[in-house]
């Protein structure tokens, strides 16, 4: 599950990767991607409840996007093997 809000749309604490209504003991991985004017921040709540953040410059983000696009087939196979239920989301146009 992932959320996306631009820095301009996010409220205070909204893009910290933690959903306050979720029980950390039963929560699945959750990513928040914040795109600002000078950086992209990917946040996730760790298994211990501590938020983890990755801040990328636009150039680094494009490099990561290129790598992920080249590995799409392999990533889809890995996700299918890890999925507990046979549901697949495709957000591509």
Short mmCIF file of C-alpha atoms in Angstrom, two decimals:
data_model
loop_
_atom_site.label_atom_id
_atom_site.label_comp_id
_atom_site.label_asym_id
_atom_site.label_seq_id
_atom_site.Cartn_x
_atom_site.Cartn_y
_atom_site.Cartn_z
CA UNK A 1 0.00 0.00 0.00
CA UNK A 2 1.39 3.45 -0.75
CA UNK A 3 0.38 7.08 -0.32
CA UNK A 4 1.57 9.97 -2.40
CA UNK A 5 1.24 13.64 -1.63
CA UNK A 6 3.29 16.54 -2.83
CA UNK A 7 5.01 18.58 -0.15
CA UNK A 8 2.52 21.35 -0.86
CA UNK A 9 -0.53 19.10 -0.25
CA UNK A 10 0.72 17.27 2.84
CA UNK A 11 -0.27 18.44 6.28
CA UNK A 12 2.06 18.44 9.31
CA UNK A 13 3.25 14.90 10.04
CA UNK A 14 1.23 13.49 7.16
CA UNK A 15 4.20 12.29 5.12
CA UNK A 16 6.22 10.66 7.89
CA UNK A 17 5.43 7.11 6.75
CA UNK A 18 3.36 6.33 9.85
CA UNK A 19 -0.39 5.88 9.77
CA UNK A 20 -1.49 6.79 13.33
CA UNK A 21 -4.64 4.68 13.01
CA UNK A 22 -2.69 1.50 12.28
CA UNK A 23 -1.58 -1.03 14.87
CA UNK A 24 2.20 -1.44 14.28
CA UNK A 25 2.00 -5.09 15.34
CA UNK A 26 -0.35 -6.01 12.48
CA UNK A 27 0.51 -3.39 9.86
CA UNK A 28 1.97 -4.36 6.50
CA UNK A 29 4.69 -2.33 4.84
CA UNK A 30 3.54 1.15 3.95
CA UNK A 31 5.41 3.64 1.79
CA UNK A 32 4.92 7.36 1.53
CA UNK A 33 6.47 9.23 -1.38
CA UNK A 34 6.84 13.00 -1.08
CA UNK A 35 7.93 14.96 -4.13
CA UNK A 36 9.22 18.44 -3.37
CA UNK A 37 10.91 21.06 -5.50
CA UNK A 38 14.45 19.82 -4.80
CA UNK A 39 14.12 16.23 -3.59
CA UNK A 40 12.03 13.08 -3.43
CA UNK A 41 11.58 11.46 0.00
CA UNK A 42 10.48 7.84 0.38
CA UNK A 43 9.38 6.98 3.93
CA UNK A 44 8.43 3.67 5.49
CA UNK A 45 7.63 2.57 9.01
CA UNK A 46 10.08 -0.13 10.09
CA UNK A 47 9.02 -3.30 11.85
CA UNK A 48 10.06 -1.67 15.13
CA UNK A 49 7.77 1.31 14.47
CA UNK A 50 10.66 3.65 13.67
CA UNK A 51 10.30 5.61 10.43
CA UNK A 52 12.96 5.07 7.75
CA UNK A 53 13.58 7.71 5.09
CA UNK A 54 15.40 7.83 1.77
CA UNK A 55 15.96 11.28 0.28
CA UNK A 56 16.86 11.42 -3.42
CA UNK A 57 17.84 14.25 -5.71
CA UNK A 58 15.78 14.39 -8.92
CA UNK A 59 18.77 12.92 -10.82
CA UNK A 60 19.12 10.04 -8.36
CA UNK A 61 15.37 9.40 -8.50
CA UNK A 62 15.50 9.17 -12.31
CA UNK A 63 18.41 6.73 -12.07
CA UNK A 64 16.44 4.59 -9.60
CA UNK A 65 13.37 4.74 -11.87
CA UNK A 66 15.46 3.52 -14.81
CA UNK A 67 16.84 0.62 -12.76
CA UNK A 68 13.36 -0.37 -11.54
CA UNK A 69 11.92 -0.20 -15.05
CA UNK A 70 14.69 -2.49 -16.30
CA UNK A 71 13.92 -4.94 -13.48
CA UNK A 72 10.11 -4.83 -13.82
CA UNK A 73 9.68 -8.47 -14.85
CA UNK A 74 11.87 -9.77 -12.04
CA UNK A 75 10.20 -7.51 -9.47
CA UNK A 76 6.74 -8.65 -10.58
CA UNK A 77 7.79 -12.29 -10.16
CA UNK A 78 9.19 -11.58 -6.69
CA UNK A 79 6.03 -9.71 -5.66
CA UNK A 80 3.80 -12.52 -6.95
CA UNK A 81 5.74 -15.08 -4.90
CA UNK A 82 5.53 -12.91 -1.77
CA UNK A 83 1.83 -12.01 -2.13
CA UNK A 84 -0.33 -13.72 0.49
CA UNK A 85 -3.44 -13.38 -1.68
CA UNK A 86 -3.73 -13.50 -5.49
CA UNK A 87 -4.52 -9.81 -6.08
CA UNK A 88 -2.54 -7.72 -8.51
CA UNK A 89 -2.64 -3.98 -9.00
CA UNK A 90 -1.43 -2.39 -12.21
CA UNK A 91 -1.14 1.41 -12.12
CA UNK A 92 0.41 1.75 -15.55
CA UNK A 93 -1.60 3.44 -18.27
#
